[in-house]
Short mmCIF file of C-alpha atoms in Angstrom, two decimals:
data_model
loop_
_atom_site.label_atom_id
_atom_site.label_comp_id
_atom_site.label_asym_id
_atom_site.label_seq_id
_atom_site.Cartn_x
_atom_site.Cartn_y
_atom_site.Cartn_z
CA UNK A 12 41.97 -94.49 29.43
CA UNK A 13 42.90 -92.21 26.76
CA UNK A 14 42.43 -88.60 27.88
CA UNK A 15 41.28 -86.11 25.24
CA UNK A 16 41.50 -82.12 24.76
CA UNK A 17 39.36 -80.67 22.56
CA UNK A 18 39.99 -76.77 22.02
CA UNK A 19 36.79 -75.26 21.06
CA UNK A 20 33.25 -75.35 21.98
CA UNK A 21 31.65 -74.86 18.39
CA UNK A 22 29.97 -76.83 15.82
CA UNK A 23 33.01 -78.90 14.52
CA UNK A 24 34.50 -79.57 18.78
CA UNK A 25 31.23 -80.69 19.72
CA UNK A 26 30.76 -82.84 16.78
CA UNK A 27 34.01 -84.27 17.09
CA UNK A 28 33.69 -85.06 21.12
CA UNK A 29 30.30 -87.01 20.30
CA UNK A 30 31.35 -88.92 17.52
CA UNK A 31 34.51 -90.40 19.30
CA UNK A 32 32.85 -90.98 22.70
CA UNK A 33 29.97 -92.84 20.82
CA UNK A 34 33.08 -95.10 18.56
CA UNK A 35 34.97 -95.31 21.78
CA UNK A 36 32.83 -94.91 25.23
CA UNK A 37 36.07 -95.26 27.51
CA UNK A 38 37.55 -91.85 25.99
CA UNK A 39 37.56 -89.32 28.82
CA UNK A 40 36.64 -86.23 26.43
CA UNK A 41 37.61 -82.52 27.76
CA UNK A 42 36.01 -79.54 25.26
CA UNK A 43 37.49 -76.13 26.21
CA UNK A 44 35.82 -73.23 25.33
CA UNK A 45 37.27 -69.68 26.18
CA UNK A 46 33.85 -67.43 25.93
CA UNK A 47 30.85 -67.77 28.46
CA UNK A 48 28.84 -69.68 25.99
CA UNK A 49 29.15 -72.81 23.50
CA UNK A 50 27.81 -72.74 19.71
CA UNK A 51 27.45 -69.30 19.64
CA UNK A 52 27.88 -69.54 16.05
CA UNK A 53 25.24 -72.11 15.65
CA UNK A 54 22.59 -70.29 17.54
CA UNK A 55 23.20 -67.20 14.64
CA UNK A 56 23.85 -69.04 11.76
CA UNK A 57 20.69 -69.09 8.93
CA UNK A 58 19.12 -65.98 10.31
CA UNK A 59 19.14 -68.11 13.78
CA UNK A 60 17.95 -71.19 12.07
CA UNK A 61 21.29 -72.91 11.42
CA UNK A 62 21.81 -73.90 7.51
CA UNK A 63 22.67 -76.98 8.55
CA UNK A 64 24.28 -78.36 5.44
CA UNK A 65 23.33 -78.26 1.73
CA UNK A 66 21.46 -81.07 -0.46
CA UNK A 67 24.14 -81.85 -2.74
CA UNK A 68 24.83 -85.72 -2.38
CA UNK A 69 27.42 -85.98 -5.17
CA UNK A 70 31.13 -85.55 -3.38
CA UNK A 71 32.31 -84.49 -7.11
CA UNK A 72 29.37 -82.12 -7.44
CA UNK A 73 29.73 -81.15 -3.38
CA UNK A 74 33.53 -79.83 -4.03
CA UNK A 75 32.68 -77.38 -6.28
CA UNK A 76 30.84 -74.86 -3.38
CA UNK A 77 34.65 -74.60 -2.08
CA UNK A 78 37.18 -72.24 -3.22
CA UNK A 79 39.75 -73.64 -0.91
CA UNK A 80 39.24 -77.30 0.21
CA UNK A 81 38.24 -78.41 -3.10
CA UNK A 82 40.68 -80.91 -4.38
CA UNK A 83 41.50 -82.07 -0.13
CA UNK A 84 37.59 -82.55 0.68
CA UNK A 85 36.89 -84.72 -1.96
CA UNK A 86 37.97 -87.89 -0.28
CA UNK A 87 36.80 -87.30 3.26
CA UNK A 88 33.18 -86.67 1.55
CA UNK A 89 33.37 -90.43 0.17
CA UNK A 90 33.55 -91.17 3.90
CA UNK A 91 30.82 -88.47 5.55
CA UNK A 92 28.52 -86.61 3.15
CA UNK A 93 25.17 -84.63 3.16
CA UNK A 94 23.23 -87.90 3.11
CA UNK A 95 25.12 -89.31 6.32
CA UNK A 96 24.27 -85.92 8.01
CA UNK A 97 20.94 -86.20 7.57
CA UNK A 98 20.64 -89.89 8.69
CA UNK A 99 23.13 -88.56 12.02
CA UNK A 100 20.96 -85.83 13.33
CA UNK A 101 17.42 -88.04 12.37
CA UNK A 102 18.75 -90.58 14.12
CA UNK A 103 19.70 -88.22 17.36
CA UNK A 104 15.58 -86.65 17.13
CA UNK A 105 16.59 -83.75 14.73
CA UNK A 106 14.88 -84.19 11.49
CA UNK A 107 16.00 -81.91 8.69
CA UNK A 108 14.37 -80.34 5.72
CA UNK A 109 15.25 -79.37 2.19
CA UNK A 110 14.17 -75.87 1.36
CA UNK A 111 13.65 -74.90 -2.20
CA UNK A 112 17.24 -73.50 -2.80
CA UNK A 113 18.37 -76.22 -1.34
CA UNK A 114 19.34 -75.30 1.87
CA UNK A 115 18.91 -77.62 4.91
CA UNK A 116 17.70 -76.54 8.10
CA UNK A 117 16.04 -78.47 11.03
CA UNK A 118 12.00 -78.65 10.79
CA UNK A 119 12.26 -77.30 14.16
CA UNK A 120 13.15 -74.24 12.11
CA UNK A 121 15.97 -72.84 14.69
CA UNK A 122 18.99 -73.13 15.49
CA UNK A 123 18.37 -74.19 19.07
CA UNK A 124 17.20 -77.74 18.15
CA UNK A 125 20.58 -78.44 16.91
CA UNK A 126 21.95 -76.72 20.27
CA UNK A 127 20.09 -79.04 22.69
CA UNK A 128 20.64 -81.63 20.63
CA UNK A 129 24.91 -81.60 21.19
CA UNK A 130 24.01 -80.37 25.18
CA UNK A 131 22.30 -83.46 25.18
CA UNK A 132 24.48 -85.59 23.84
CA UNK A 133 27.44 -84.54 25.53
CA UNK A 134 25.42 -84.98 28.64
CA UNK A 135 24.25 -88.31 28.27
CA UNK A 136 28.15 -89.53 26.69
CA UNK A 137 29.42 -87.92 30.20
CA UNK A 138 32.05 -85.39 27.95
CA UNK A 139 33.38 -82.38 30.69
CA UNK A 140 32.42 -78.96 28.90
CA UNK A 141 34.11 -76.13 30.24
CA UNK A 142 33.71 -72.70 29.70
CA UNK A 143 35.68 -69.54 30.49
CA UNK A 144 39.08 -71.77 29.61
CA UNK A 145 40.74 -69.79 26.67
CA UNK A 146 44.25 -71.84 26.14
CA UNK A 147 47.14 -70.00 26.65
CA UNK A 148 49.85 -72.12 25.53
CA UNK A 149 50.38 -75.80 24.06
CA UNK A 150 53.47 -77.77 24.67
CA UNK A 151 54.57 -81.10 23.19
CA UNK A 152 55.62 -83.46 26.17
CA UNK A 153 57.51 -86.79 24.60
CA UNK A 154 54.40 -88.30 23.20
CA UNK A 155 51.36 -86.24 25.19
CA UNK A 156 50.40 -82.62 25.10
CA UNK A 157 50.14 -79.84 27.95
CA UNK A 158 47.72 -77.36 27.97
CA UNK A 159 47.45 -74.37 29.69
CA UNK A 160 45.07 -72.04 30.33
CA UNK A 161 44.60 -69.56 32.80
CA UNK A 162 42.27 -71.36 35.13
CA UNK A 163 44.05 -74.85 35.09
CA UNK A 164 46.30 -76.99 33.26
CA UNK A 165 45.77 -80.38 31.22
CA UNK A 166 48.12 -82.94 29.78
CA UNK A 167 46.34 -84.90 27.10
CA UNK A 168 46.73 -88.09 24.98
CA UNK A 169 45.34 -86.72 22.00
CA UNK A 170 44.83 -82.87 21.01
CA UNK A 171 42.31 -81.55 18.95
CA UNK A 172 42.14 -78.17 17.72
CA UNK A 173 38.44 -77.18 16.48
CA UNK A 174 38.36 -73.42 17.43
CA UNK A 175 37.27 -71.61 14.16
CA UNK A 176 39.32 -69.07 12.91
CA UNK A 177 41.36 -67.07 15.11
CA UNK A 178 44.26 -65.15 15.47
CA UNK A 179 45.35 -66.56 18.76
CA UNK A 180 44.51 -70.02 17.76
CA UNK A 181 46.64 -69.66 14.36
CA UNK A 182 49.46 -68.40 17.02
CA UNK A 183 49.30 -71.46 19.26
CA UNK A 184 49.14 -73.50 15.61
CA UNK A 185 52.63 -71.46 14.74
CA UNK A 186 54.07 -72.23 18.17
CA UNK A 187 54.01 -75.99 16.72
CA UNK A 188 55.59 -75.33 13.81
CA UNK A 189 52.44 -75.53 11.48
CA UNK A 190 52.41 -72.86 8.61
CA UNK A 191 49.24 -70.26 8.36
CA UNK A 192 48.05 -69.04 5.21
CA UNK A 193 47.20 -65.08 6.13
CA UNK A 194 43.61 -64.52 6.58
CA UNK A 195 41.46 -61.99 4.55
CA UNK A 196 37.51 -61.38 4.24
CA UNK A 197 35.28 -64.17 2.22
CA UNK A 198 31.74 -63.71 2.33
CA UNK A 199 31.25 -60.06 1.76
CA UNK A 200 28.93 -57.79 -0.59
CA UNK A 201 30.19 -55.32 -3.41
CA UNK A 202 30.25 -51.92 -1.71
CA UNK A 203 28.92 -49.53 -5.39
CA UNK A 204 27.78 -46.07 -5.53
CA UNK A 205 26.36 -45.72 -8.98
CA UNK A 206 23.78 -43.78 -10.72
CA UNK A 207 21.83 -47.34 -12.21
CA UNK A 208 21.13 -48.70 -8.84
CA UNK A 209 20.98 -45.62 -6.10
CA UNK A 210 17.88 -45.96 -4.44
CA UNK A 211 16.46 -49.45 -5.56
CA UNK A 212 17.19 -51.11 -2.65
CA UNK A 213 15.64 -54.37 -1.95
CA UNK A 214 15.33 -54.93 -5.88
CA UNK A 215 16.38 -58.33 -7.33
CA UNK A 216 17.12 -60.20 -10.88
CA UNK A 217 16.71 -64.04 -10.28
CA UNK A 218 19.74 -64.89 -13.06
CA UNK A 219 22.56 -62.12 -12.95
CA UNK A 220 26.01 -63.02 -13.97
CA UNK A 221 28.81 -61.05 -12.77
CA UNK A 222 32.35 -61.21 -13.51
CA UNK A 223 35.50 -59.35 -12.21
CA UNK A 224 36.28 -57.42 -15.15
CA UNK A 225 39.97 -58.39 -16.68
CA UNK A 226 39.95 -61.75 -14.92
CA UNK A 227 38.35 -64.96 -15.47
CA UNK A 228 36.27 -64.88 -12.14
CA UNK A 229 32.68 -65.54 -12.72
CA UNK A 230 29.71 -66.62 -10.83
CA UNK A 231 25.98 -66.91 -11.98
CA UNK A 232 22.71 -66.78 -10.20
CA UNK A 233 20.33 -64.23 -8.01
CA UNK A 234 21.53 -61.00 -7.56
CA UNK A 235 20.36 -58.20 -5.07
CA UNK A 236 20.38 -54.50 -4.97
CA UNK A 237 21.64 -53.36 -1.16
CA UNK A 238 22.37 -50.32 0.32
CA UNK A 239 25.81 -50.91 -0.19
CA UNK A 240 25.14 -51.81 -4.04
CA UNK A 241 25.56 -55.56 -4.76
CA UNK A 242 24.50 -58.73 -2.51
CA UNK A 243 22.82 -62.32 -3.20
CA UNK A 244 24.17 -65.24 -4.19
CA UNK A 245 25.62 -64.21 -7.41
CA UNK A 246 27.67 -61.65 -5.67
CA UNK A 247 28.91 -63.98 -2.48
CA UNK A 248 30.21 -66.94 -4.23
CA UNK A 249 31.87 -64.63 -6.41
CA UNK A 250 33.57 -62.91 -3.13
CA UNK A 251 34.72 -66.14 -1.93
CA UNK A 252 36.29 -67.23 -4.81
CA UNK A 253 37.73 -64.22 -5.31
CA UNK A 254 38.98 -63.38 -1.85
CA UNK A 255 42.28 -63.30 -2.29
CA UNK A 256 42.27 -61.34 -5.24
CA UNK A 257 40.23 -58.83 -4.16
CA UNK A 258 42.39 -58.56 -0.69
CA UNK A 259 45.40 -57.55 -3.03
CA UNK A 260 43.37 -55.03 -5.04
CA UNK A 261 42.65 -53.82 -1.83
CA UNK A 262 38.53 -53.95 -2.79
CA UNK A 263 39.03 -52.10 -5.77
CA UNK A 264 37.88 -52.84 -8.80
CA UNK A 265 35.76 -52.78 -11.44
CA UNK A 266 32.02 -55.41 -11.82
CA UNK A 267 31.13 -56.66 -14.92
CA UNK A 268 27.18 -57.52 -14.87
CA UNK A 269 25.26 -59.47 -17.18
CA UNK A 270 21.30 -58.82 -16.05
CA UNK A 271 20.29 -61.16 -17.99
CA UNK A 272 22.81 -63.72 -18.11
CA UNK A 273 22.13 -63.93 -22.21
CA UNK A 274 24.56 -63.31 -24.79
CA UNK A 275 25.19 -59.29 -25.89
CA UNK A 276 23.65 -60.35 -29.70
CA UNK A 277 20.84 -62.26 -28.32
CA UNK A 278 19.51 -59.32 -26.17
CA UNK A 279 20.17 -56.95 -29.25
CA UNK A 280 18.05 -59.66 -31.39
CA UNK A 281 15.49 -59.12 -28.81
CA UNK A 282 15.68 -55.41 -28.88
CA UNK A 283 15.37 -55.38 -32.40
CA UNK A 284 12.56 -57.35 -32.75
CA UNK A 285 10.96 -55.08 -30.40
CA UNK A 286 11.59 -52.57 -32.31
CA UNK A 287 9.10 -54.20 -35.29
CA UNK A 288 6.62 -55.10 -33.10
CA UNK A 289 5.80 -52.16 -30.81
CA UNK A 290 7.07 -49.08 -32.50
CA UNK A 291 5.08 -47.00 -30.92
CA UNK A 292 5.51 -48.16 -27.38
CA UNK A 293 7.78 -45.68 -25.17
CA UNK A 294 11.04 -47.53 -24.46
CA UNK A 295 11.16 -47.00 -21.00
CA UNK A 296 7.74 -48.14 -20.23
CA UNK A 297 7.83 -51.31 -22.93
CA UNK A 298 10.48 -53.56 -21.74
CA UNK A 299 10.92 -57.25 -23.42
CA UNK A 300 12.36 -58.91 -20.19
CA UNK A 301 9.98 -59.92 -17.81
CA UNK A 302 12.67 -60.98 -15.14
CA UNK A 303 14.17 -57.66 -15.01
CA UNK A 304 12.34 -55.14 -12.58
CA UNK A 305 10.77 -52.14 -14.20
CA UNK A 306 12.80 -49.14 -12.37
CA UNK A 307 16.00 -51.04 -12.88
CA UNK A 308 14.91 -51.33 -16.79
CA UNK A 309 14.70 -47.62 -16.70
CA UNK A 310 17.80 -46.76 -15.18
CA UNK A 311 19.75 -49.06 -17.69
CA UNK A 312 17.38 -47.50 -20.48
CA UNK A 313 18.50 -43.35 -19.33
CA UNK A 314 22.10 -45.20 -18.98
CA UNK A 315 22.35 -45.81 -22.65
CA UNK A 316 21.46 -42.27 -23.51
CA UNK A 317 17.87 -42.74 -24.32
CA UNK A 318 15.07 -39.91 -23.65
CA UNK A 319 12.46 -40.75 -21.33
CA UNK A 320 9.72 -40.05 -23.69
CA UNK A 321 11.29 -42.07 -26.72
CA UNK A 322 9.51 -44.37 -28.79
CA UNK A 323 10.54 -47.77 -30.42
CA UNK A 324 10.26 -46.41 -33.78
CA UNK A 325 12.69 -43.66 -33.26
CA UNK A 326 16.07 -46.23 -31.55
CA UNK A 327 18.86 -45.71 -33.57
CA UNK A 328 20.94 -48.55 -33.78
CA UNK A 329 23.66 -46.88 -31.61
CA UNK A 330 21.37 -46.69 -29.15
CA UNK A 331 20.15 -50.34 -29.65
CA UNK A 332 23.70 -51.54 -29.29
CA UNK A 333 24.27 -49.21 -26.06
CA UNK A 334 20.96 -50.72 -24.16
CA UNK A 335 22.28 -54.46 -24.85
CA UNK A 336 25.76 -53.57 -23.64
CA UNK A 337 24.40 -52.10 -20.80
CA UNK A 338 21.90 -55.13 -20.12
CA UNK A 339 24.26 -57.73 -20.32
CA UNK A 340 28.16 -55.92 -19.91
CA UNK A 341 27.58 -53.05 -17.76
CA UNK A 342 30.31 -51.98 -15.96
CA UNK A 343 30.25 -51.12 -12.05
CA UNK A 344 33.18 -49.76 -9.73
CA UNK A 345 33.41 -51.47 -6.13
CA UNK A 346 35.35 -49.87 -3.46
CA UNK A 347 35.09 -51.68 -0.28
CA UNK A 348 32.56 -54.37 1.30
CA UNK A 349 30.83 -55.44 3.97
CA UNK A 350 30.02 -58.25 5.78
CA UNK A 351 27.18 -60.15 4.77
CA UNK A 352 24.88 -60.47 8.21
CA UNK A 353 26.63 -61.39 11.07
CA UNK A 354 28.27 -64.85 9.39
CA UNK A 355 31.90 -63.33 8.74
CA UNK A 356 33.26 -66.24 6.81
CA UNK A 357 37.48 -65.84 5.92
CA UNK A 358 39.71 -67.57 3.32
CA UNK A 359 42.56 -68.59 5.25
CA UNK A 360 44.28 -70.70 8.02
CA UNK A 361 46.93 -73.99 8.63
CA UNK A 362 47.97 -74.80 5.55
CA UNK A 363 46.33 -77.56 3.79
CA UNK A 364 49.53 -79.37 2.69
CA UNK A 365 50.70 -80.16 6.56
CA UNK A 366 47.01 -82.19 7.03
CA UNK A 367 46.43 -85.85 6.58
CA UNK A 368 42.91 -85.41 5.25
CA UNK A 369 42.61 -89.53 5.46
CA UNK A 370 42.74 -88.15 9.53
CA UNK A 371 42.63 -84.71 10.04
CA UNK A 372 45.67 -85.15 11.19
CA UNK A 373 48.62 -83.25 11.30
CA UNK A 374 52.11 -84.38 9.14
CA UNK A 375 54.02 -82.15 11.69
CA UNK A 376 52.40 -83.70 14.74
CA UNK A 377 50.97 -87.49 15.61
CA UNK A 378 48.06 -86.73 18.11
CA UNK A 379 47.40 -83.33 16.96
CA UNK A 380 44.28 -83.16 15.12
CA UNK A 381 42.67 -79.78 13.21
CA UNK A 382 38.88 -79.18 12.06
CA UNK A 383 36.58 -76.91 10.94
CA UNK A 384 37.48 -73.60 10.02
CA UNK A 385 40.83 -73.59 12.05
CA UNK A 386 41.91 -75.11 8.53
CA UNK A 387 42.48 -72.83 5.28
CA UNK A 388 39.13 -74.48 4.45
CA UNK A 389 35.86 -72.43 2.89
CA UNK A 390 32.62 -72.03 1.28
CA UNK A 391 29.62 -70.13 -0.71
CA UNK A 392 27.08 -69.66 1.71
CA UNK A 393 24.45 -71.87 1.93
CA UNK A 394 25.36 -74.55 4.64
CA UNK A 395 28.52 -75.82 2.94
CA UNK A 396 30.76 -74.45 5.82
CA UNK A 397 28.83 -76.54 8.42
CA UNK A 398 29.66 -79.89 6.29
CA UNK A 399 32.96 -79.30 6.29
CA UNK A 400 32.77 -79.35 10.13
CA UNK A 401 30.76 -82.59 10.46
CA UNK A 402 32.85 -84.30 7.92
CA UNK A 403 36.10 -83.95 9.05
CA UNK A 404 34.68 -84.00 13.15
CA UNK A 405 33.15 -87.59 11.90
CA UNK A 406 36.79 -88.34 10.42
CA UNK A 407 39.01 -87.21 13.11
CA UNK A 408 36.15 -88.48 15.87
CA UNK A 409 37.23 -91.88 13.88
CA UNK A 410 41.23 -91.43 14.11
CA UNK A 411 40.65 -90.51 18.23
CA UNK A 412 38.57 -93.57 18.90
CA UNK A 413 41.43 -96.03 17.91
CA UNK A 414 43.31 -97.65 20.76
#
């Protein structure tokens, strides 16, 4: 009987111990967990309702939501995709649903459904859980592994490392000669004090694009006013894919927003045209763009210089020019973040290069498998992270279940 150590009681180690107990029922499956509790991160994920994965069913299409991973996941998604994840918690009494930005939750609507779901299953397979057991060290022995922690010690056919990302669990990864690529922040909103958006908190534009000025770093989509200054979607997928960058700049630098999303000379068309039509109309009460809220049209109106009480009639075309540049390439200094809620996501981890992504195994190492976010894998929020865990849990559960 092949004996099995799985380090870490999250999403990925749970999904892992299932998959290869259900391929291979004589496994005897040990997941070690060093807090009090299992899937803690599960339980707060999705505002506590677990974003369980994303309904994106093209692998090519699926890639794209991951600024490190990209070009590795795409094969192991031809194996285990969004589709198969519905079908694997359906089939286990968990049915999903497809909310309409696409995010996937249970219909339970909480994150606890998927939590009794793996107690349950673990349960019923007969896989030890056991808590309070933090490893210590791991030590190659000839062709098995010995584990330590400081209640007991294991030795173990096959070792699988599914503990999120950690600094001590990036040690014990160093101790066997795999490399770590340093961690910095991912997910994280644009701290920005600034004059145009002080005091409009809670104030959203549904298609913002914002770019890091002087770099090619761009994301589109909703954007929201925080107290910080910048948040939504918009803002976070532009964080992760600029993590690194904005780790060396040390979180400064300068925003580049497009409200609009629209070309500068279309909005000045617009403006223009505006200009003909409702001349007498006061320009900060009249604006053309029905998407953009009215005290945030304001502020960008006083921005460009413009009197409260001025009139269509009476724009110069100085001023015209100024309102479209500051519609669609406004300029906004960051200095610092902040986490977004409490899902602290971070770009970093083993390096991809020493993983056989056919396995999730690593090239150092037969036997020693990685998965989840141990890896220098991540995502844009919106359940992407969590598919990375059941796809390469499903894949490894696959390479453990061989004789």
């Amino acid at each position: 009987m092949s004996k099995i150590i799985i380090v870490g009681g999250g999403a990925a180690g749970f999904f892992t111990a299932i998959n290869a107990k259900e391929q291979n029922p004589d496994l005897d499956i040990v997941i070690l967990e060093k807090g009090k509790e299992v899937l803690q991160k599960v339980k707060i994920s999705g505002g506590g309702r677990c974003n369980v994965t994303h309904a994106c069913f093209e692998p090519k299409e699926l890639v794209k939501f991951y600024p490190r991973g990209e070009k590795e996941l795409l094969g192991p998604f031809h194996t285990f995709m969004t589709g198969d994840t519905f079908e694997w918690f359906d089939d286990r009494g968990v049915p999903l649903k497809i909310e309409n930005d696409n995010r996937v939750f249970p219909e339970a609507n909480t994150s606890q459904a998927i939590i009794d779901c793996f107690q349950e299953q673990v349960a019923a397979l007969g896989i030890k859980v056991l808590k309070n057991h933090g490893v210590t060290s791991i030590i190659k022995k000839e062709h098995q592994w010995l584990v330590q922690t400081k209640q007991q010690e294991f030795i173990a056919d096959k070792l699988v490392i599914a503990a999120g990302s950690s600094n001590k669990v990036w040690e014990l990864a160093k101790s066997l000669d795999h490399s770590i690529v340093q961690p910095v922040p991912s997910l994280f909103t644009f701290n920005i004090k600034d004059q145009r958006i002080i005091d409009l908190l809670g104030l959203s534009v549904p298609n913002a694009t914002v770019k890091i000025a002087k770099t090619k770093l761009e994301s589109t989509g909703p954007l929201l006013i925080t107290h910080w200054g910048m948040s939504g979607p918009a803002v976070l997928k532009l964080s992760a894919f600029g993590a690194r960058y904005l780790a060396e700049k040390k979180y400064q630098y300068n925003v580049e927003v497009n409200w609009l999303s629209r070309p500068t000379e279309k909005v000045l068309n617009v403006l223009r045209n505006l200009k003909k039509k409702e001349p007498k109309k006061t320009v900060a009460l009249k604006s053309p763009f029905t998407d953009l809220p009215k005290r945030l049209w304001e502020r960008l109106v006083i921005a460009s210089e413009i009197k409260v009480q001025q009139k269509w009639a009476d724009m110069s075309n100085v001023q015209l020019e100024k309102l479209a540049l500051q519609l669609t390439k406004g300029i906004y200094n960051a200095n610092g973040k902040s986490t977004f809620k409490e899902e602290f996501v971070t770009a970093g981890g083993i390096d991809l290069k020493e993983i056989n992504f056919k396995r999730f195994e690593s090239k150092k190492h037969s036997n020693l498998f990685f998965v989840g976010e141990v890896l220098n894998i991540d995502a844009v929020t919106g359940g992407f992270n969590f598919q990375n865990a059941w796809t390469g849990g499903f894949i490894c559960a696959k390479a453990l279940s061989e004789i």
